[in-house]
Amino acid sequence: MNKYITTPIYYVNGEAHIGHAYTTFMADTMARYEKLKGYDTYFLTGTDEHGQKIEESAKNNNKPTQEFANEISASFKNLWDEFDIDYDKFIRTTDADHKVGVQKAFEVMHSNGDIYKDFYEGHYCVSCETFFPETQLIDGEFCPDCGRATSTVKEESYFFKLSKYEDALLKHYEENPDFILPRSRANEVINFVKGGLRDLSVTRTSFTWGVQLPESMNDKNHVMYVWLDALMNYITALGYGNDEENMKYWPASTQVVGKDILRFHAIYWPAFLMSLDLPLPEHIAAHGWWTRDGEKMSKSKGNVISPKEVSDAYGVENLRYFMLREVPFGQDGDFSQRAFVDRINSELSNDLGNLLNRIIGMSGKYSDFEIDSVDVEKYHSKELDAMNIALDNLDAFMQNMQTHRYLEELWKLFAIGNKAIEEHAPWVKMKEDRKDEALATVALVANILAKASIMLSPVMPKTTATISDALSFEIDNNSYKELILGKKLLKLFNIKKVPPLFPRIEEILMPEAPKAMPDDKPNDKMKEDMKVKEQAQDDNLIEIGQFFQTSLKVGTIVEAQEVKKSKKLLKLQVDLGEETNKQVVAGIKEFYSAESLVGTQVCVVANLKPAKLMGMVSEGMLLAAKDEDGLCLVRPEKPKKAGTTIG
Ligand code: ME8
């Protein structure tokens, strides 16, 4: 049987942030999971490159549109390659065969009587690439989705008969309660459709950056509406309208999207497919937003976290694990560095990493790195039963995209393994001459690690490859069938030493997010500022008021100490001209000795919320510049009184 998994195709108006990475990790995990189960799986991602938004972004960057699209599309592709995203195809909507496929789809919809020409008069939000009737706008002007000012559109347009599909859509939702995942999201879609669907304008005449209509329409004035063009990627990627061999993968099994674009995927997309006489996808799975300080992270707000920076600092698999474990599927999640570091240290390093180290250590000491499972069932049937219950629960969680529950359940295995070692203390049994029992516990834990690694492999493919190498077995569909479905034990292990999988990590100081604009509907004051702000955001500029929210001061370092067990941190007492000194924990140990700092002056961000680093409170941040040659502190050119304001 086939499985087909997709991500949205991302707009090329800016580089990827961790929201995009999350969607892509989710879909990649699902695709790897289906492959592990033995399905012939096709996984698609790519970039959405047409439309007014991209045309305007290219203009703002003074680049020809295609050149601009090429650069950003390549940056997405390179990032996914660096992150080992195992896609089968990376589609670009500027690909020639995609355009042919979209034209074919337009022709089919037209010949099925679903396309007609009329005149569109209404409003358009370029940022959302969405039409709105006046009645839906906030105060007659602002986009109900993103709050930005809309423009008025009056132009000839071809329309798609969306209204015709209202009943068929409602029937489909009712008969397929898992069409929209999580199920809790279905109601908003159903209510929207019940509220009445208007026919959809699917071509534009006021700009040219889009797919032309098919020759047969004999109308060169129109280009396709970007959402029609974009949604079709899911079938053109399989060759629709060209070489259709890969259409065997259609319908998609899971199409992962963010909740911002659920309406397009759960209403327009199935209606288009019905018009094309194609079956509908099995699941549209909509996840929540990653926020920063409670605000949706987005390119235009400038409050984004770069996935590359996080993965450079902490490793891409740790990032994958954290994102899939932290947030219940469908809900929003705040990206907290503290939570990230805590999960890596406690769940990956303590629960999983230590278990592997203990098995390597004990097998080396007790049985020359060979482990035989001969006595596991005799001494550990209770643990094996508990392990099998947890393993049996996993599939349902993954099918519903509940990766947090999946990982939580999987971690029960490590708890069983760690508890068995504590309770059965193999080192005591070795001394008491009960070697069989001691080795049975070691073998139990080796089997737990092997089975858990198979099931963890879709989330952490590289880490689990290291574990399977250390335990001398393969992670593939055969081992899945034997060890997971067949519940067998691995008879023999030849253990190899590997370096610790997850060395404990420390929080690296990252600046606080700039205060972002609220995402909610605009109030009066916001509306006044909206246009100016939009311009500034597009140029990645901040307002002077935002700058002055940061209190920068000259400080004198009066005490400096090394933080034991930390390669990076120094603990400083800094005089900022206040009654008491401030404690700053700074990641500069590799570049400055503690003694050399005492008595020197630095520039300090003095109004940061206190944060804890390795259990120590840090009440500020030092300004520093870092390049390939290392890091240097930013200091006043001449001595200044402690506490002098910088700005
Ligand atoms: O909407 N948190 O592209 P896009 C979580 N081209 N996920 C986020 C996110 C956040 N803060 N921000 C973005 C488009 N995403 C269209 C799609 S598909 C035929 C066309 C993720 O670049 C999430 O998956 O704006 C969201 O749906 C997608 O990126 C939007 O990416």
mmCIF file of C-alpha atoms in Angstrom, residues 373-638:
data_model
loop_
_atom_site.group_PDB
_atom_site.id
_atom_site.type_symbol
_atom_site.label_atom_id
_atom_site.label_comp_id
_atom_site.label_asym_id
_atom_site.label_seq_id
_atom_site.Cartn_x
_atom_site.Cartn_y
_atom_site.Cartn_z
ATOM 1 C CA SER A 373 18.764 -12.797 26.117
ATOM 2 C CA VAL A 374 18.336 -16.451 27.156
ATOM 3 C CA ASP A 375 17.085 -15.715 30.704
ATOM 4 C CA VAL A 376 15.138 -12.491 30.197
ATOM 5 C CA GLU A 377 11.683 -14.063 30.110
ATOM 6 C CA LYS A 378 12.438 -16.179 33.188
ATOM 7 C CA TYR A 379 13.377 -13.215 35.409
ATOM 8 C CA HIS A 380 11.629 -10.243 33.824
ATOM 9 C CA SER A 381 8.198 -11.226 32.498
ATOM 10 C CA LYS A 382 6.597 -8.367 34.482
ATOM 11 C CA GLU A 383 8.808 -5.771 32.772
ATOM 12 C CA LEU A 384 8.285 -7.365 29.359
ATOM 13 C CA ASP A 385 4.502 -7.156 29.781
ATOM 14 C CA ALA A 386 4.653 -3.497 30.773
ATOM 15 C CA MET A 387 6.960 -2.782 27.829
ATOM 16 C CA ASN A 388 4.615 -4.486 25.364
ATOM 17 C CA ILE A 389 1.606 -2.536 26.597
ATOM 18 C CA ALA A 390 3.423 0.749 26.008
ATOM 19 C CA LEU A 391 4.643 -0.379 22.571
ATOM 20 C CA ASP A 392 1.113 -1.403 21.569
ATOM 21 C CA ASN A 393 -0.187 2.054 22.447
ATOM 22 C CA LEU A 394 2.218 3.897 20.167
ATOM 23 C CA ASP A 395 0.629 3.455 16.748
ATOM 24 C CA ALA A 396 -2.653 5.175 17.592
ATOM 25 C CA PHE A 397 -0.794 8.227 18.896
ATOM 26 C CA MET A 398 1.262 8.545 15.723
ATOM 27 C CA GLN A 399 -1.747 8.031 13.465
ATOM 28 C CA ASN A 400 -3.362 11.002 15.179
ATOM 29 C CA MET A 401 -0.144 13.003 14.936
ATOM 30 C CA GLN A 402 0.022 13.191 18.725
ATOM 31 C CA THR A 403 3.784 13.044 18.813
ATOM 32 C CA HIS A 404 3.915 14.369 22.391
ATOM 33 C CA ARG A 405 1.814 11.425 23.608
ATOM 34 C CA TYR A 406 3.806 9.034 21.428
ATOM 35 C CA LEU A 407 7.100 10.153 22.953
ATOM 36 C CA GLU A 408 5.665 10.237 26.448
ATOM 37 C CA GLU A 409 4.507 6.638 26.042
ATOM 38 C CA LEU A 410 7.826 5.597 24.532
ATOM 39 C CA TRP A 411 9.668 7.081 27.500
ATOM 40 C CA LYS A 412 7.833 4.597 29.731
ATOM 41 C CA LEU A 413 10.212 2.018 28.290
ATOM 42 C CA PHE A 414 13.256 3.868 29.584
ATOM 43 C CA ALA A 415 11.576 4.211 32.969
ATOM 44 C CA ILE A 416 11.012 0.438 33.016
ATOM 45 C CA GLY A 417 14.667 -0.120 32.090
ATOM 46 C CA ASN A 418 16.065 2.312 34.645
ATOM 47 C CA LYS A 419 13.810 0.936 37.377
ATOM 48 C CA ALA A 420 14.800 -2.650 36.595
ATOM 49 C CA ILE A 421 18.469 -1.766 37.003
ATOM 50 C CA GLU A 422 17.837 -0.025 40.336
ATOM 51 C CA GLU A 423 15.605 -2.805 41.670
ATOM 52 C CA HIS A 424 17.641 -5.750 40.473
ATOM 53 C CA ALA A 425 21.071 -4.164 41.007
ATOM 54 C CA PRO A 426 23.088 -6.469 38.709
ATOM 55 C CA TRP A 427 26.342 -5.425 40.440
ATOM 56 C CA VAL A 428 25.057 -6.913 43.726
ATOM 57 C CA LYS A 429 23.961 -10.118 41.989
ATOM 58 C CA MET A 430 27.373 -10.455 40.352
ATOM 59 C CA LYS A 431 28.965 -10.330 43.797
ATOM 60 C CA GLU A 432 26.453 -12.841 45.140
ATOM 61 C CA ASP A 433 27.330 -15.248 42.378
ATOM 62 C CA ARG A 434 23.919 -14.917 40.678
ATOM 63 C CA LYS A 435 25.399 -14.099 37.309
ATOM 64 C CA ASP A 436 22.444 -15.446 35.285
ATOM 65 C CA GLU A 437 20.079 -13.039 36.991
ATOM 66 C CA ALA A 438 22.458 -10.107 36.618
ATOM 67 C CA LEU A 439 22.916 -10.784 32.921
ATOM 68 C CA ALA A 440 19.162 -11.222 32.421
ATOM 69 C CA THR A 441 18.620 -7.667 33.674
ATOM 70 C CA VAL A 442 21.332 -6.334 31.377
ATOM 71 C CA ALA A 443 19.738 -8.210 28.468
ATOM 72 C CA LEU A 444 16.273 -6.915 29.374
ATOM 73 C CA VAL A 445 17.537 -3.357 29.188
ATOM 74 C CA ALA A 446 19.410 -4.010 25.933
ATOM 75 C CA ASN A 447 16.141 -5.251 24.429
ATOM 76 C CA ILE A 448 14.256 -2.255 25.777
ATOM 77 C CA LEU A 449 16.816 0.048 24.168
ATOM 78 C CA ALA A 450 16.621 -1.816 20.876
ATOM 79 C CA LYS A 451 12.829 -1.722 20.678
ATOM 80 C CA ALA A 452 12.619 1.872 21.838
ATOM 81 C CA SER A 453 15.221 2.884 19.237
ATOM 82 C CA ILE A 454 13.193 1.342 16.442
ATOM 83 C CA MET A 455 10.160 3.360 17.488
ATOM 84 C CA LEU A 456 12.200 6.512 18.157
ATOM 85 C CA SER A 457 13.918 6.309 14.774
ATOM 86 C CA PRO A 458 11.323 8.389 12.858
ATOM 87 C CA VAL A 459 11.881 11.233 15.351
ATOM 88 C CA MET A 460 15.647 10.887 15.845
ATOM 89 C CA PRO A 461 17.027 8.935 12.873
ATOM 90 C CA LYS A 462 20.726 9.648 13.440
ATOM 91 C CA THR A 463 20.771 9.159 17.187
ATOM 92 C CA THR A 464 18.958 5.852 16.915
ATOM 93 C CA ALA A 465 21.351 4.738 14.160
ATOM 94 C CA THR A 466 24.169 5.263 16.676
ATOM 95 C CA ILE A 467 22.294 3.218 19.282
ATOM 96 C CA SER A 468 21.606 0.379 16.855
ATOM 97 C CA ASP A 469 25.269 0.408 15.884
ATOM 98 C CA ALA A 470 26.289 0.214 19.549
ATOM 99 C CA LEU A 471 23.879 -2.693 20.132
ATOM 100 C CA SER A 472 24.651 -4.421 16.799
ATOM 101 C CA PHE A 473 21.243 -4.598 15.153
ATOM 102 C CA GLU A 474 19.537 -2.906 12.207
ATOM 103 C CA ILE A 475 16.615 -0.529 12.332
ATOM 104 C CA ASP A 476 14.405 -1.366 9.361
ATOM 105 C CA ASN A 477 11.060 -2.862 8.436
ATOM 106 C CA ASN A 478 12.311 -6.381 9.269
ATOM 107 C CA SER A 479 13.328 -5.488 12.789
ATOM 108 C CA TYR A 480 10.062 -3.533 13.159
ATOM 109 C CA LYS A 481 8.088 -6.619 12.154
ATOM 110 C CA GLU A 482 10.050 -9.022 14.354
ATOM 111 C CA LEU A 483 10.754 -6.994 17.457
ATOM 112 C CA ILE A 484 7.731 -4.688 17.564
ATOM 113 C CA LEU A 485 4.860 -6.503 15.854
ATOM 114 C CA GLY A 486 6.237 -9.989 16.584
ATOM 115 C CA LYS A 487 7.265 -8.984 20.150
ATOM 116 C CA LYS A 488 10.418 -11.095 19.845
ATOM 117 C CA LEU A 489 13.608 -10.452 21.774
ATOM 118 C CA LEU A 490 16.976 -10.004 20.116
ATOM 119 C CA LYS A 491 18.869 -13.183 21.028
ATOM 120 C CA LEU A 492 22.411 -11.817 21.071
ATOM 121 C CA PHE A 493 24.024 -8.410 21.250
ATOM 122 C CA ASN A 494 27.649 -7.561 20.538
ATOM 123 C CA ILE A 495 28.082 -4.260 22.265
ATOM 124 C CA LYS A 496 30.267 -1.510 20.871
ATOM 125 C CA LYS A 497 31.445 1.476 22.888
ATOM 126 C CA VAL A 498 30.147 4.810 21.620
ATOM 127 C CA PRO A 499 30.728 8.286 23.071
ATOM 128 C CA PRO A 500 27.917 9.615 25.298
ATOM 129 C CA LEU A 501 24.915 10.417 23.082
ATOM 130 C CA PHE A 502 23.740 13.531 24.853
ATOM 131 C CA PRO A 503 26.419 15.414 26.766
ATOM 132 C CA ARG A 504 24.647 17.718 29.225
ATOM 133 C CA ILE A 505 24.058 21.114 27.704
ATOM 134 C CA GLU A 506 23.929 24.592 29.143
ATOM 135 C CA GLU A 507 21.670 27.416 28.191
ATOM 136 C CA ILE A 508 23.397 29.764 25.798
ATOM 137 C CA LEU A 509 22.424 33.372 26.314
ATOM 138 C CA MET A 510 20.103 34.465 23.533
ATOM 139 C CA PRO A 511 18.629 37.957 23.493
ATOM 140 C CA GLU A 512 15.001 38.315 24.505
ATOM 141 C CA ALA A 513 12.563 38.556 21.635
ATOM 142 C CA PRO A 514 11.740 42.089 20.607
ATOM 143 C CA LYS A 515 8.239 42.919 21.785
ATOM 144 C CA ALA A 516 6.071 41.881 18.878
ATOM 145 C CA MET A 517 2.836 43.439 17.702
ATOM 146 C CA PRO A 518 -0.264 41.726 19.056
ATOM 147 C CA ASP A 519 -1.761 39.324 16.564
ATOM 148 C CA ASP A 520 -5.335 40.160 17.525
ATOM 149 C CA LYS A 521 -7.660 42.388 15.677
ATOM 150 C CA PRO A 522 -6.368 45.958 15.615
ATOM 151 C CA ASN A 523 -7.540 48.607 18.069
ATOM 152 C CA ASP A 524 -7.704 52.271 17.077
ATOM 153 C CA LYS A 525 -4.168 53.138 17.996
ATOM 154 C CA MET A 526 -2.796 50.111 16.176
ATOM 155 C CA LYS A 527 -4.719 51.014 13.067
ATOM 156 C CA GLU A 528 -3.163 54.496 12.994
ATOM 157 C CA ASP A 529 0.298 53.014 13.266
ATOM 158 C CA MET A 530 -0.359 50.029 11.055
ATOM 159 C CA LYS A 531 0.845 51.367 7.730
ATOM 160 C CA VAL A 532 4.054 52.868 9.085
ATOM 161 C CA LYS A 533 4.760 49.723 11.037
ATOM 162 C CA GLU A 534 4.163 47.497 8.059
ATOM 163 C CA GLN A 535 6.747 49.370 6.070
ATOM 164 C CA ALA A 536 9.218 49.178 8.921
ATOM 165 C CA GLN A 537 8.600 45.457 9.406
ATOM 166 C CA ASP A 538 9.054 44.722 5.764
ATOM 167 C CA ASP A 539 12.435 46.396 5.934
ATOM 168 C CA ASN A 540 13.211 44.640 9.213
ATOM 169 C CA LEU A 541 13.453 47.986 10.990
ATOM 170 C CA ILE A 542 12.372 48.803 14.520
ATOM 171 C CA GLU A 543 10.982 52.006 15.885
ATOM 172 C CA ILE A 544 12.998 54.247 18.169
ATOM 173 C CA GLY A 545 10.577 53.468 21.009
ATOM 174 C CA GLN A 546 11.384 49.770 20.719
ATOM 175 C CA PHE A 547 15.087 50.563 21.024
ATOM 176 C CA PHE A 548 14.545 52.662 24.135
ATOM 177 C CA GLN A 549 12.719 49.798 25.808
ATOM 178 C CA THR A 550 16.183 48.333 26.339
ATOM 179 C CA SER A 551 18.166 49.875 29.164
ATOM 180 C CA LEU A 552 21.866 49.834 28.228
ATOM 181 C CA LYS A 553 24.342 50.939 30.880
ATOM 182 C CA VAL A 554 28.064 51.117 31.520
ATOM 183 C CA GLY A 555 29.024 48.684 34.278
ATOM 184 C CA THR A 556 32.227 48.048 36.227
ATOM 185 C CA ILE A 557 33.042 44.418 36.973
ATOM 186 C CA VAL A 558 33.881 44.223 40.663
ATOM 187 C CA GLU A 559 34.128 40.458 41.068
ATOM 188 C CA ALA A 560 34.537 37.556 38.634
ATOM 189 C CA GLN A 561 34.481 33.813 39.300
ATOM 190 C CA GLU A 562 34.655 30.723 37.151
ATOM 191 C CA VAL A 563 31.553 28.511 37.227
ATOM 192 C CA LYS A 564 32.734 25.025 38.066
ATOM 193 C CA LYS A 565 31.740 22.261 35.639
ATOM 194 C CA SER A 566 30.950 24.845 32.967
ATOM 195 C CA LYS A 567 33.175 25.361 29.952
ATOM 196 C CA LYS A 568 31.488 28.596 29.022
ATOM 197 C CA LEU A 569 30.239 30.471 32.036
ATOM 198 C CA LEU A 570 31.729 33.130 34.303
ATOM 199 C CA LYS A 571 29.823 34.599 37.249
ATOM 200 C CA LEU A 572 30.296 38.363 37.518
ATOM 201 C CA GLN A 573 29.249 41.027 40.022
ATOM 202 C CA VAL A 574 28.737 44.257 38.108
ATOM 203 C CA ASP A 575 28.449 47.759 39.572
ATOM 204 C CA LEU A 576 25.740 49.632 37.647
ATOM 205 C CA GLY A 577 25.703 52.639 39.980
ATOM 206 C CA GLU A 578 22.820 51.138 41.951
ATOM 207 C CA GLU A 579 22.563 50.318 45.636
ATOM 208 C CA THR A 580 23.611 46.726 45.081
ATOM 209 C CA ASN A 581 25.679 45.119 42.352
ATOM 210 C CA LYS A 582 24.021 42.984 39.697
ATOM 211 C CA GLN A 583 24.967 39.381 39.106
ATOM 212 C CA VAL A 584 25.563 38.517 35.459
ATOM 213 C CA VAL A 585 26.303 34.968 34.325
ATOM 214 C CA ALA A 586 28.010 35.282 30.941
ATOM 215 C CA GLY A 587 29.159 32.698 28.396
ATOM 216 C CA ILE A 588 32.622 34.234 27.905
ATOM 217 C CA LYS A 589 34.952 31.872 29.801
ATOM 218 C CA GLU A 590 36.591 30.608 26.616
ATOM 219 C CA PHE A 591 37.682 34.146 25.765
ATOM 220 C CA TYR A 592 38.423 35.900 29.090
ATOM 221 C CA SER A 593 39.912 34.742 32.374
ATOM 222 C CA ALA A 594 38.038 35.774 35.505
ATOM 223 C CA GLU A 595 41.014 37.770 36.884
ATOM 224 C CA SER A 596 41.521 39.780 33.704
ATOM 225 C CA LEU A 597 37.984 41.156 33.933
ATOM 226 C CA VAL A 598 37.975 42.568 37.450
ATOM 227 C CA GLY A 599 38.077 46.383 37.374
ATOM 228 C CA THR A 600 37.241 46.630 33.655
ATOM 229 C CA GLN A 601 34.145 48.238 32.203
ATOM 230 C CA VAL A 602 31.497 46.657 30.014
ATOM 231 C CA CYS A 603 28.185 47.546 28.359
ATOM 232 C CA VAL A 604 25.245 45.836 30.048
ATOM 233 C CA VAL A 605 21.601 45.215 29.105
ATOM 234 C CA ALA A 606 20.340 46.252 32.536
ATOM 235 C CA ASN A 607 16.584 45.609 32.358
ATOM 236 C CA LEU A 608 16.424 41.946 31.379
ATOM 237 C CA LYS A 609 14.091 39.722 33.355
ATOM 238 C CA PRO A 610 16.320 37.625 35.659
ATOM 239 C CA ALA A 611 16.978 34.145 34.277
ATOM 240 C CA LYS A 612 18.560 31.073 35.849
ATOM 241 C CA LEU A 613 21.666 29.556 34.300
ATOM 242 C CA MET A 614 22.949 26.338 35.834
ATOM 243 C CA GLY A 615 21.006 27.227 38.946
ATOM 244 C CA MET A 616 22.464 30.759 39.227
ATOM 245 C CA VAL A 617 20.434 33.912 38.762
ATOM 246 C CA SER A 618 21.612 36.186 35.967
ATOM 247 C CA GLU A 619 20.262 39.726 36.010
ATOM 248 C CA GLY A 620 21.749 41.186 32.856
ATOM 249 C CA MET A 621 23.586 40.559 29.636
ATOM 250 C CA LEU A 622 26.934 41.868 28.405
ATOM 251 C CA LEU A 623 27.229 43.239 24.893
ATOM 252 C CA ALA A 624 29.813 41.360 22.873
ATOM 253 C CA ALA A 625 30.788 40.845 19.251
ATOM 254 C CA LYS A 626 31.639 37.397 17.930
ATOM 255 C CA ASP A 627 33.081 36.279 14.604
ATOM 256 C CA GLU A 628 35.334 33.449 13.370
ATOM 257 C CA ASP A 629 38.258 34.928 15.353
ATOM 258 C CA GLY A 630 36.411 34.741 18.627
ATOM 259 C CA LEU A 631 34.472 36.983 20.957
ATOM 260 C CA CYS A 632 35.275 40.450 22.339
ATOM 261 C CA LEU A 633 33.332 42.495 24.826
ATOM 262 C CA VAL A 634 31.977 45.885 23.811
ATOM 263 C CA ARG A 635 33.421 48.511 26.184
ATOM 264 C CA PRO A 636 33.321 52.336 26.525
ATOM 265 C CA GLU A 637 36.267 53.993 24.794
ATOM 266 C CA LYS A 638 37.119 55.994 27.959
#
